[in-house]
């Protein structure tokens, strides 16, 4: 079964703005689906509906995921906690024992290439490294569904390229389902195995392009 299934989804805000009309899509485990389109076509609205932060006005959304994780453009790190402690936060709230918490955070930081930076505080890290800490924190939550709202939009080009490569590697390894919003067509094509193009007001999906993974999964 697909992790995220949308059928004929429409969204009209109380202001009268019709943001989305007849949007259908499917994201299965191991899929990283990108959504591209101009500002105002309803990409963020789509993601908010998928996360359950907002309700549809028509159509249906099915989410088969025990945990969903949301990654924003601005990494929301706690400045008074080290990278390691930021990543441990979710497990701390879940009551995971300390040794286990450490092990899981260390592993997540390794996955995003931050081994050696565990004790650094957010302000000591570069923008790219802060984004990696934020990504590691999402990974610790072991999401079945990960929703990304232009996470690399504020990064310089080189850092962005590195992050794209890393995210793709992590996706193939972890096999969760991902929906990734971006303004960048090249980012969408490089990163994902499906690209949905949105357009118009209200926004709708005008193209659905499969891009088979280039290499076998590990
Ligand atoms: P995108 O992410 O593609 O830039 P959005 O999903 O943010 O597009 O917005 C789609 C349309 O819905 C826009 O016309 C926007 O003004 C409108 N919109 C978004 N959020 C709200 C809201 N909370 N209330 C009213 N209108 C909204
Ligand atoms: P990115 O943003 O992708 O991490 P940067 O160009 O900012 O890339 O950093 C490149 C490398 O420089 C990092 O991987 C790290 O090894 C080192 N570095 C960057 N910022 C710091 C810092 N504040 N303290 C120590 N090393 C750093």
Coordinates of N, CA and C and ligand atoms in Angstrom, one line a residue:
X1 N 0.8 -1.2 0.0 CA 0.0 0.0 0.0 C 0.9 1.3 0.0
X2 N 0.4 2.3 -0.6 CA 1.2 3.5 -0.7 C 1.1 4.2 0.7
X3 N 2.2 5.0 1.0 CA 2.3 5.6 2.3 C 1.4 6.9 2.3
X4 N 1.4 7.6 1.2 CA 0.6 8.8 1.0 C -0.2 8.7 -0.2
X5 N -1.5 8.8 -0.1 CA -2.4 8.7 -1.3 C -3.4 9.9 -1.2
X6 N -3.4 10.7 -2.3 CA -4.3 11.8 -2.4 C -5.2 11.6 -3.6
X7 N -6.5 11.8 -3.5 CA -7.4 11.6 -4.6 C -8.3 12.8 -4.7
X8 N -8.2 13.5 -5.9 CA -9.1 14.6 -6.2 C -9.1 15.7 -5.1
X9 N -7.9 16.0 -4.5 CA -7.9 16.9 -3.4 C -8.1 18.4 -3.9
X10 N -9.0 19.1 -3.2 CA -9.2 20.5 -3.5 C -9.0 21.3 -2.1
X11 N -8.6 22.5 -2.3 CA -8.5 23.3 -1.1 C -8.9 24.8 -1.3
X12 N -9.9 25.2 -0.6 CA -10.4 26.6 -0.7 C -10.2 27.2 0.7
X13 N -9.5 28.3 0.8 CA -9.3 28.9 2.1 C -10.5 29.7 2.5
X14 N -10.6 30.1 3.7 CA -11.8 30.9 4.2 C -11.9 32.2 3.5
X15 N -10.7 32.7 3.0 CA -10.7 34.0 2.3 C -11.3 33.9 0.9
X16 N -11.6 32.6 0.5 CA -12.2 32.4 -0.8 C -11.2 32.0 -1.8
X17 N -9.9 32.1 -1.5 CA -8.9 31.7 -2.4 C -8.9 30.2 -2.6
X18 N -9.1 29.8 -3.9 CA -9.0 28.3 -4.2 C -7.5 28.0 -4.5
X19 N -6.9 27.3 -3.7 CA -5.4 27.1 -3.8 C -5.1 25.8 -4.6
X20 N -5.9 24.8 -4.5 CA -5.7 23.6 -5.2 C -7.0 23.0 -5.8
X21 N -6.8 22.4 -6.9 CA -8.0 21.7 -7.5 C -7.6 20.4 -8.1
X22 N -8.4 19.3 -7.7 CA -8.3 18.0 -8.2 C -6.8 17.5 -8.3
X23 N -6.2 17.5 -7.1 CA -4.8 16.9 -7.0 C -4.8 15.5 -6.6
X24 N -4.3 14.6 -7.4 CA -4.1 13.2 -7.0 C -2.6 12.8 -7.1
X25 N -2.2 12.1 -6.1 CA -0.8 11.7 -6.1 C -0.6 10.5 -5.2
X26 N 0.5 9.8 -5.4 CA 0.7 8.6 -4.6 C 2.2 8.6 -4.3
X27 N 2.6 8.3 -3.0 CA 4.0 8.2 -2.7 C 4.1 6.9 -1.9
X28 N 5.0 6.0 -2.4 CA 5.1 4.7 -1.7 C 6.5 4.7 -1.0
X29 N 6.7 3.7 -0.1 CA 8.0 3.6 0.6 C 9.1 3.5 -0.4
X30 N 10.1 4.2 -0.2 CA 11.3 4.2 -1.1 C 11.2 5.3 -2.2
X31 N 10.0 5.9 -2.3 CA 9.8 6.9 -3.3 C 10.2 8.3 -2.8
X32 N 10.9 9.1 -3.6 CA 11.1 10.5 -3.3 C 10.5 11.3 -4.4
X33 N 9.3 11.9 -4.1 CA 8.6 12.6 -5.2 C 8.8 14.1 -5.0
X34 N 9.2 14.7 -6.0 CA 9.4 16.2 -6.0 C 8.2 16.9 -6.6
X35 N 7.9 18.1 -6.1 CA 6.8 18.9 -6.7 C 7.4 20.2 -7.0
X36 N 7.4 20.6 -8.3 CA 7.9 21.9 -8.7 C 6.8 22.7 -9.3
X37 N 7.0 24.0 -9.3 CA 6.0 24.9 -9.8 C 6.3 26.3 -9.3
X38 N 5.7 27.3 -10.0 CA 5.9 28.7 -9.7 C 5.3 29.1 -8.3
X39 N 5.7 30.2 -7.7 CA 5.2 30.7 -6.4 C 3.7 30.8 -6.6
X40 N 3.0 30.4 -5.5 CA 1.6 30.6 -5.5 C 0.7 29.5 -6.1
X41 N 1.4 28.5 -6.6 CA 0.6 27.4 -7.3 C 0.1 26.4 -6.3
X42 N 0.4 26.6 -5.0 CA -0.2 25.7 -4.0 C 0.7 24.6 -3.5
X43 N 2.0 24.7 -3.7 CA 2.9 23.6 -3.2 C 2.9 23.5 -1.7
X44 N 3.1 24.6 -1.0 CA 3.1 24.6 0.5 C 1.8 24.1 1.0
X45 N 0.7 24.5 0.4 CA -0.6 24.1 0.8 C -0.7 22.5 0.7
X46 N -0.2 22.0 -0.4 CA -0.2 20.6 -0.7 C 0.5 19.8 0.5
X47 N 1.6 20.4 0.9 CA 2.4 19.7 1.9 C 1.7 19.8 3.3
X48 N 1.1 20.9 3.5 CA 0.4 21.1 4.8 C -0.8 20.1 4.9
X49 N -1.5 19.9 3.8 CA -2.6 19.0 3.7 C -2.0 17.6 4.0
X50 N -0.9 17.2 3.3 CA -0.3 15.9 3.5 C 0.1 15.6 5.0
X51 N 0.5 16.7 5.7 CA 1.0 16.6 7.0 C -0.2 16.5 8.0
X52 N -1.4 16.9 7.6 CA -2.5 16.9 8.5 C -2.6 18.3 9.2
X53 N -1.7 19.2 9.0 CA -1.7 20.5 9.6 C -3.0 21.3 9.2
X54 N -3.5 20.9 8.0 CA -4.6 21.6 7.4 C -5.6 20.6 6.8
X55 N -6.9 21.0 6.7 CA -7.9 20.0 6.3 C -8.2 20.3 4.8
X56 N -8.5 19.2 4.0 CA -8.9 19.3 2.6 C -10.4 19.9 2.6
X57 N -10.7 20.6 1.4 CA -12.1 21.0 1.2 C -12.8 20.0 0.4
X58 N -12.1 19.2 -0.3 CA -12.7 18.1 -1.1 C -11.7 17.1 -1.5
X59 N -12.2 15.9 -1.8 CA -11.3 14.8 -2.1 C -10.8 14.1 -0.8
X60 N -9.9 13.1 -1.0 CA -9.4 12.4 0.2 C -7.9 12.3 0.3
X61 N -7.4 12.2 1.5 CA -6.0 11.9 1.8 C -5.9 10.7 2.7
X62 N -5.1 9.8 2.3 CA -4.8 8.6 3.2 C -3.4 8.6 3.5
X63 N -3.0 8.5 4.8 CA -1.6 8.4 5.2 C -1.4 7.1 6.0
X64 N -0.6 6.2 5.4 CA -0.3 5.0 6.1 C 1.1 5.1 6.7
X65 N 1.2 5.9 7.8 CA 2.5 6.1 8.4 C 2.4 6.3 9.9
X66 N 3.2 5.5 10.6 CA 3.2 5.7 12.1 C 3.8 7.0 12.5
X67 N 4.7 7.5 11.7 CA 5.4 8.8 12.1 C 5.6 9.6 10.8
X68 N 5.4 10.8 10.9 CA 5.6 11.8 9.8 C 6.6 12.8 10.3
X69 N 7.5 13.2 9.4 CA 8.5 14.2 9.8 C 8.5 15.4 8.8
X70 N 8.6 16.6 9.3 CA 8.5 17.8 8.4 C 9.8 18.5 8.5
X71 N 10.4 18.8 7.3 CA 11.7 19.5 7.3 C 11.5 20.8 6.6
X72 N 11.7 21.9 7.3 CA 11.5 23.2 6.8 C 12.8 23.8 6.2
X73 N 12.7 25.0 5.5 CA 13.8 25.6 5.0 C 14.7 26.2 6.1
X74 N 14.1 26.7 7.2 CA 14.9 27.2 8.3 C 15.1 26.1 9.3
X75 N 16.3 25.6 9.5 CA 16.5 24.6 10.6 C 16.1 25.2 11.9
X76 N 15.2 24.6 12.6 CA 14.8 25.1 13.9 C 15.5 24.4 15.0
X77 N 16.8 24.8 15.2 CA 17.6 24.1 16.2 C 17.6 24.9 17.5
X78 N 17.8 24.2 18.7 CA 17.9 24.9 19.9 C 19.3 25.3 20.1
X79 N 19.5 26.6 20.3 CA 20.8 27.2 20.3 C 21.6 26.8 21.5
X80 N 21.0 26.5 22.6 CA 21.7 26.2 23.8 C 22.0 24.7 24.0
X81 N 21.7 23.9 22.9 CA 22.0 22.5 23.0 C 23.0 22.2 21.9
X82 N 23.9 21.3 22.1 CA 24.9 20.8 21.1 C 24.2 20.1 20.0
X83 N 24.9 19.9 18.9 CA 24.3 19.2 17.8 C 23.8 17.8 18.2
X84 N 24.6 17.1 19.0 CA 24.1 15.8 19.5 C 22.9 15.9 20.4
X85 N 22.8 16.9 21.2 CA 21.6 17.1 22.1 C 20.4 17.5 21.3
X86 N 20.6 18.3 20.3 CA 19.5 18.6 19.4 C 18.9 17.4 18.7
X87 N 19.8 16.5 18.3 CA 19.3 15.3 17.6 C 18.7 14.3 18.6
X88 N 19.1 14.4 19.9 CA 18.6 13.5 20.9 C 17.2 13.9 21.4
X89 N 16.8 15.2 21.1 CA 15.6 15.8 21.7 C 14.4 14.9 21.6
X90 N 14.1 14.4 20.4 CA 12.9 13.6 20.2 C 12.9 12.3 21.0
X91 N 14.0 11.7 21.1 CA 14.1 10.5 21.9 C 14.0 10.8 23.4
X92 N 14.5 12.0 23.8 CA 14.4 12.4 25.2 C 12.9 12.5 25.5
X93 N 12.1 13.2 24.6 CA 10.7 13.4 24.8 C 10.0 12.0 24.9
X94 N 10.5 11.0 24.1 CA 9.8 9.7 24.1 C 10.3 8.8 25.2
X95 N 11.2 9.3 26.0 CA 11.7 8.5 27.2 C 12.6 7.4 26.8
X96 N 13.3 7.5 25.7 CA 14.3 6.5 25.4 C 15.5 6.6 26.3
X97 N 16.0 5.5 26.9 CA 17.1 5.5 27.8 C 18.3 6.2 27.2
X98 N 19.1 6.8 28.1 CA 20.2 7.7 27.7 C 21.2 7.1 26.8
X99 N 21.7 5.8 27.1 CA 22.7 5.2 26.3 C 22.2 4.9 24.8
X100 N 20.9 4.5 24.8 CA 20.3 4.2 23.5 C 20.1 5.5 22.7
X101 N 19.7 6.5 23.4 CA 19.5 7.9 22.8 C 20.8 8.3 22.1
X102 N 21.9 8.2 22.9 CA 23.2 8.6 22.4 C 23.6 7.8 21.1
X103 N 23.4 6.5 21.2 CA 23.7 5.6 20.1 C 23.0 6.0 18.8
X104 N 21.7 6.3 19.0 CA 20.8 6.6 17.8 C 21.2 8.0 17.3
X105 N 21.5 8.9 18.1 CA 21.9 10.3 17.7 C 23.3 10.2 16.9
X106 N 24.2 9.5 17.5 CA 25.5 9.3 16.9 C 25.4 8.7 15.5
X107 N 24.5 7.7 15.4 CA 24.3 7.1 14.1 C 23.7 8.0 13.1
X108 N 22.7 8.8 13.5 CA 22.1 9.8 12.6 C 23.0 10.9 12.2
X109 N 23.9 11.3 13.1 CA 24.8 12.4 12.7 C 25.9 11.8 11.8
X110 N 26.2 10.5 11.9 CA 27.1 9.9 11.0 C 26.5 9.8 9.6
X111 N 25.3 9.5 9.6 CA 24.6 9.4 8.3 C 24.6 10.7 7.5
X112 N 24.6 11.8 8.2 CA 24.6 13.1 7.5 C 26.0 13.7 7.5
X113 N 27.0 12.9 7.8 CA 28.3 13.4 7.7 C 28.8 14.4 8.7
X114 N 28.3 14.3 9.9 CA 28.7 15.2 11.0 C 29.4 14.6 12.1
X115 N 30.0 13.4 11.9 CA 30.8 12.8 12.9 C 32.0 13.7 13.2
X116 N 32.2 13.9 14.5 CA 33.3 14.8 15.0 C 32.7 16.2 15.3
X117 N 31.4 16.5 15.0 CA 30.9 17.8 15.3 C 29.8 17.7 16.4
X118 N 29.7 16.5 17.0 CA 28.6 16.2 18.0 C 28.5 17.3 19.1
X119 N 29.6 17.8 19.6 CA 29.6 18.7 20.7 C 29.5 20.2 20.3
X120 N 29.5 20.5 19.0 CA 29.4 21.9 18.6 C 28.0 22.4 18.8
X121 N 27.9 23.7 19.1 CA 26.6 24.3 19.2 C 26.2 24.9 17.8
X122 N 24.9 25.0 17.6 CA 24.4 25.5 16.3 C 25.2 26.7 15.8
X123 N 25.4 27.7 16.6 CA 26.1 28.9 16.1 C 27.5 28.7 15.7
X124 N 28.1 27.6 16.1 CA 29.5 27.2 15.7 C 29.5 26.5 14.3
X125 N 28.3 26.2 13.8 CA 28.2 25.4 12.6 C 27.8 26.3 11.4
X126 N 28.2 25.8 10.2 CA 27.8 26.6 9.0 C 26.3 26.3 8.7
X127 N 25.8 27.0 7.7 CA 24.4 26.8 7.3 C 24.1 25.4 6.9
X128 N 25.0 24.9 6.1 CA 24.8 23.5 5.6 C 24.9 22.5 6.7
X129 N 25.8 22.7 7.7 CA 25.9 21.8 8.8 C 24.6 21.9 9.7
X130 N 24.1 23.1 9.9 CA 22.9 23.2 10.7 C 21.7 22.5 10.0
X131 N 21.7 22.6 8.7 CA 20.6 21.8 8.0 C 20.8 20.3 8.1
X132 N 22.1 19.9 8.2 CA 22.3 18.5 8.4 C 21.9 18.0 9.8
X133 N 22.1 18.8 10.8 CA 21.7 18.5 12.1 C 20.2 18.4 12.1
X134 N 19.5 19.3 11.5 CA 18.1 19.2 11.4 C 17.6 18.0 10.7
X135 N 18.3 17.6 9.7 CA 18.0 16.3 8.9 C 18.2 15.1 9.8
X136 N 19.3 15.1 10.6 CA 19.6 14.0 11.5 C 18.5 13.9 12.5
X137 N 18.0 15.0 13.0 CA 17.0 15.0 14.0 C 15.7 14.4 13.4
X138 N 15.4 14.7 12.1 CA 14.3 14.0 11.5 C 14.5 12.5 11.3
X139 N 15.7 12.1 11.1 CA 16.0 10.7 10.8 C 15.8 9.9 12.1
X140 N 16.2 10.5 13.2 CA 16.0 9.8 14.5 C 14.6 9.5 14.8
X141 N 13.7 10.3 14.3 CA 12.2 10.0 14.5 C 11.7 8.8 13.7
X142 N 12.6 8.3 12.9 CA 12.3 7.2 12.0 C 10.9 7.3 11.3
X143 N 10.8 8.4 10.5 CA 9.5 8.6 9.8 C 9.3 7.6 8.7
X144 N 8.0 7.3 8.5 CA 7.6 6.5 7.4 C 7.4 7.5 6.2
X145 N 7.0 8.7 6.6 CA 6.8 9.7 5.6 C 7.5 11.0 6.0
X146 N 8.3 11.5 5.0 CA 9.1 12.7 5.3 C 8.6 13.8 4.3
X147 N 8.3 15.0 4.8 CA 7.8 16.1 4.0 C 8.8 17.2 4.0
X148 N 9.2 17.6 2.9 CA 10.3 18.6 2.8 C 9.8 19.9 2.1
X149 N 9.8 21.0 2.8 CA 9.4 22.3 2.2 C 10.6 23.1 1.8
X150 N 11.1 23.0 0.6 CA 12.3 23.7 0.1 C 13.4 23.7 1.2
X151 N 13.8 22.5 1.6 CA 14.8 22.5 2.7 C 16.2 23.1 2.4
X152 N 16.5 23.1 1.1 CA 17.9 23.6 0.7 C 17.8 24.9 0.0
X153 N 16.7 25.6 0.1 CA 16.5 26.8 -0.6 C 17.4 28.0 -0.2
X154 N 17.8 27.9 1.1 CA 18.6 29.0 1.6 C 20.1 28.7 1.5
X155 N 20.5 27.6 1.0 CA 21.9 27.2 1.0 C 22.7 27.7 -0.2
X156 N 24.0 27.9 -0.1 CA 24.8 28.2 -1.3 C 24.8 26.9 -2.2
X157 N 25.2 27.1 -3.4 CA 25.1 26.1 -4.4 C 25.8 24.8 -4.1
X158 N 27.1 25.0 -3.7 CA 27.9 23.8 -3.4 C 27.3 23.0 -2.3
X159 N 26.9 23.7 -1.2 CA 26.4 23.0 0.0 C 25.1 22.3 -0.5
X160 N 24.3 23.0 -1.3 CA 23.1 22.4 -1.8 C 23.3 21.1 -2.5
X161 N 24.3 21.1 -3.4 CA 24.6 19.9 -4.2 C 25.0 18.8 -3.3
X162 N 25.8 19.1 -2.2 CA 26.2 18.0 -1.3 C 25.0 17.5 -0.6
X163 N 24.1 18.3 -0.2 CA 23.0 17.9 0.6 C 22.0 17.0 -0.3
X164 N 21.9 17.4 -1.5 CA 21.1 16.6 -2.5 C 21.6 15.2 -2.6
X165 N 22.9 15.1 -2.7 CA 23.5 13.8 -2.9 C 23.3 13.0 -1.6
X166 N 23.5 13.6 -0.5 CA 23.3 12.9 0.8 C 21.9 12.5 1.1
X167 N 21.0 13.4 0.7 CA 19.5 13.0 1.0 C 19.1 11.8 0.1
X168 N 19.6 11.8 -1.1 CA 19.3 10.7 -2.0 C 19.8 9.4 -1.5
X169 N 21.1 9.5 -1.0 CA 21.7 8.3 -0.4 C 20.9 7.8 0.8
X170 N 20.5 8.7 1.7 CA 19.8 8.3 2.9 C 18.4 7.7 2.5
X171 N 17.8 8.3 1.5 CA 16.5 7.7 1.0 C 16.6 6.3 0.6
X172 N 17.6 6.1 -0.2 CA 17.8 4.7 -0.7 C 18.1 3.7 0.4
X173 N 18.8 4.2 1.4 CA 19.1 3.4 2.5 C 18.0 3.1 3.4
X174 N 17.2 4.1 3.7 CA 16.1 4.0 4.7 C 14.8 3.6 4.2
X175 N 14.6 3.8 2.9 CA 13.3 3.4 2.2 C 12.1 4.0 2.8
X176 N 12.1 5.3 3.3 CA 10.9 5.9 3.6 C 10.3 6.6 2.5
X177 N 9.1 7.1 2.6 CA 8.4 7.8 1.5 C 8.7 9.3 1.7
X178 N 9.0 10.0 0.6 CA 9.2 11.5 0.8 C 8.5 12.3 -0.3
X179 N 8.1 13.5 0.2 CA 7.5 14.4 -0.7 C 8.3 15.7 -0.6
X180 N 8.8 16.2 -1.7 CA 9.9 17.3 -1.6 C 9.5 18.4 -2.5
X181 N 9.2 19.6 -1.9 CA 8.8 20.8 -2.6 C 10.1 21.6 -3.0
X182 N 10.2 22.0 -4.2 CA 11.3 22.9 -4.6 C 10.9 23.8 -5.7
X183 N 11.7 24.9 -5.9 CA 11.5 25.8 -7.0 C 12.4 25.3 -8.2
X184 N 13.3 24.4 -7.8 CA 14.4 24.1 -8.8 C 14.1 22.8 -9.6
X185 N 13.9 23.0 -10.9 CA 13.6 21.8 -11.7 C 14.8 20.9 -11.7
X186 N 16.0 21.4 -11.8 CA 17.2 20.6 -11.8 C 17.3 19.8 -10.5
X187 N 17.0 20.5 -9.4 CA 17.0 19.8 -8.1 C 16.0 18.6 -8.1
X188 N 14.8 18.9 -8.6 CA 13.8 17.8 -8.6 C 14.2 16.7 -9.4
X189 N 14.8 16.9 -10.6 CA 15.2 15.9 -11.5 C 16.3 15.1 -11.0
X190 N 17.3 15.8 -10.4 CA 18.4 15.1 -9.8 C 18.1 14.2 -8.6
X191 N 17.2 14.8 -7.8 CA 17.0 14.2 -6.5 C 16.0 13.0 -6.5
X192 N 15.0 13.1 -7.2 CA 13.8 12.3 -7.0 C 13.6 11.2 -8.1
X193 N 12.7 10.3 -7.8 CA 12.4 9.3 -8.8 C 11.0 9.6 -9.5
X194 N 10.4 10.7 -9.1 CA 9.2 11.2 -9.8 C 9.1 12.7 -9.6
X195 N 8.8 13.4 -10.6 CA 8.6 14.8 -10.6 C 7.2 15.2 -11.0
X196 N 6.5 15.9 -10.1 CA 5.2 16.4 -10.4 C 5.3 17.9 -10.6
X197 N 4.8 18.4 -11.8 CA 4.8 19.8 -12.1 C 3.4 20.4 -11.8
X198 N 3.4 21.4 -11.0 CA 2.2 22.1 -10.7 C 2.1 23.4 -11.4
X199 N 0.9 23.9 -11.7 CA 0.8 25.2 -12.4 C -0.6 25.7 -12.2
X200 N -0.8 27.0 -12.4 CA -2.1 27.6 -12.5 C -2.6 28.1 -11.1
X201 N -3.7 28.8 -11.2 CA -4.4 29.3 -10.0 C -5.9 29.1 -10.2
X202 N -6.5 28.1 -9.5 CA -5.9 27.3 -8.5 C -4.9 26.3 -9.1
X203 N -4.0 25.9 -8.3 CA -2.9 24.9 -8.7 C -3.4 23.5 -9.0
X204 N -2.9 22.9 -10.0 CA -3.2 21.5 -10.3 C -1.9 20.9 -10.8
X205 N -1.9 19.6 -10.9 CA -0.8 18.8 -11.4 C -0.9 18.8 -12.9
X206 N 0.1 19.3 -13.6 CA 0.0 19.4 -15.1 C 0.9 18.4 -15.8
X207 N 1.8 17.8 -15.0 CA 2.7 16.8 -15.5 C 3.2 15.9 -14.4
X208 N 3.4 14.6 -14.7 CA 3.8 13.6 -13.8 C 4.9 12.8 -14.5
X209 N 6.1 13.0 -14.1 CA 7.2 12.4 -14.8 C 8.0 11.4 -14.0
X210 N 8.1 10.2 -14.4 CA 8.9 9.2 -13.7 C 10.4 9.3 -14.1
X211 N 11.3 9.3 -13.1 CA 12.7 9.3 -13.4 C 13.3 8.1 -12.7
X212 N 13.5 7.0 -13.4 CA 14.0 5.8 -12.7 C 15.3 6.1 -12.0
X213 N 15.5 5.5 -10.8 CA 16.8 5.7 -10.1 C 17.9 5.1 -11.0
X214 N 19.0 5.8 -11.0 CA 20.1 5.5 -11.9 C 20.9 4.2 -11.5
X215 N 20.9 4.0 -10.2 CA 21.7 2.9 -9.7 C 20.8 2.0 -8.8
X216 N 21.2 0.7 -8.7 CA 20.4 -0.2 -7.9 C 20.5 0.3 -6.4
X217 N 19.4 0.0 -5.7 CA 19.4 0.4 -4.3 C 20.3 -0.6 -3.5
X218 N 20.9 -0.1 -2.4 CA 21.8 -0.9 -1.6 C 21.0 -2.0 -0.9
Ligands
LIG1 P1 3.3 28.0 -3.1 O1 3.8 27.2 -2.0 O2 3.3 27.2 -4.4 O3 4.0 29.3 -3.3 P2 1.0 28.3 -1.5 O4 0.5 27.0 -1.2 O5 1.8 29.0 -0.4 O6 1.8 28.3 -2.9 O7 -0.3 29.3 -1.9 C1 -1.2 28.9 -2.8 C2 -2.3 30.0 -2.8 O8 -3.1 29.9 -1.6 C3 -1.8 31.4 -2.9 O9 -2.7 32.1 -3.7 C4 -1.8 31.8 -1.5 O10 -2.0 33.2 -1.4 C5 -3.0 31.1 -0.9 N1 -2.9 30.8 0.5 C6 -1.9 30.0 1.1 N2 -2.1 29.9 2.4 C7 -3.3 30.6 2.7 C8 -4.1 30.9 3.9 N3 -3.7 30.4 5.1 N4 -5.2 31.6 3.7 C9 -5.5 32.1 2.6 N5 -4.9 31.9 1.4 C10 -3.8 31.2 1.5
LIG2 P1 28.9 22.6 4.6 O1 28.0 23.8 4.8 O2 28.4 21.7 3.5 O3 29.1 21.9 5.8 P2 31.2 24.3 4.5 O4 31.9 24.8 3.3 O5 30.5 25.3 5.4 O6 30.3 23.1 4.0 O7 32.2 23.6 5.4 C1 33.2 22.7 4.8 C2 33.9 21.9 5.9 O8 34.6 22.9 6.7 C3 32.9 21.2 6.8 O9 32.5 19.9 6.4 C4 33.7 21.1 8.1 O10 34.6 20.1 8.0 C5 34.5 22.5 8.1 N1 33.8 23.5 8.9 C6 32.8 24.3 8.4 N2 32.4 25.1 9.4 C7 33.1 24.8 10.5 C8 33.1 25.2 11.9 N3 32.3 26.1 12.4 N4 33.9 24.5 12.8 C9 34.7 23.6 12.3 N5 34.8 23.1 11.1 C10 33.9 23.7 10.2

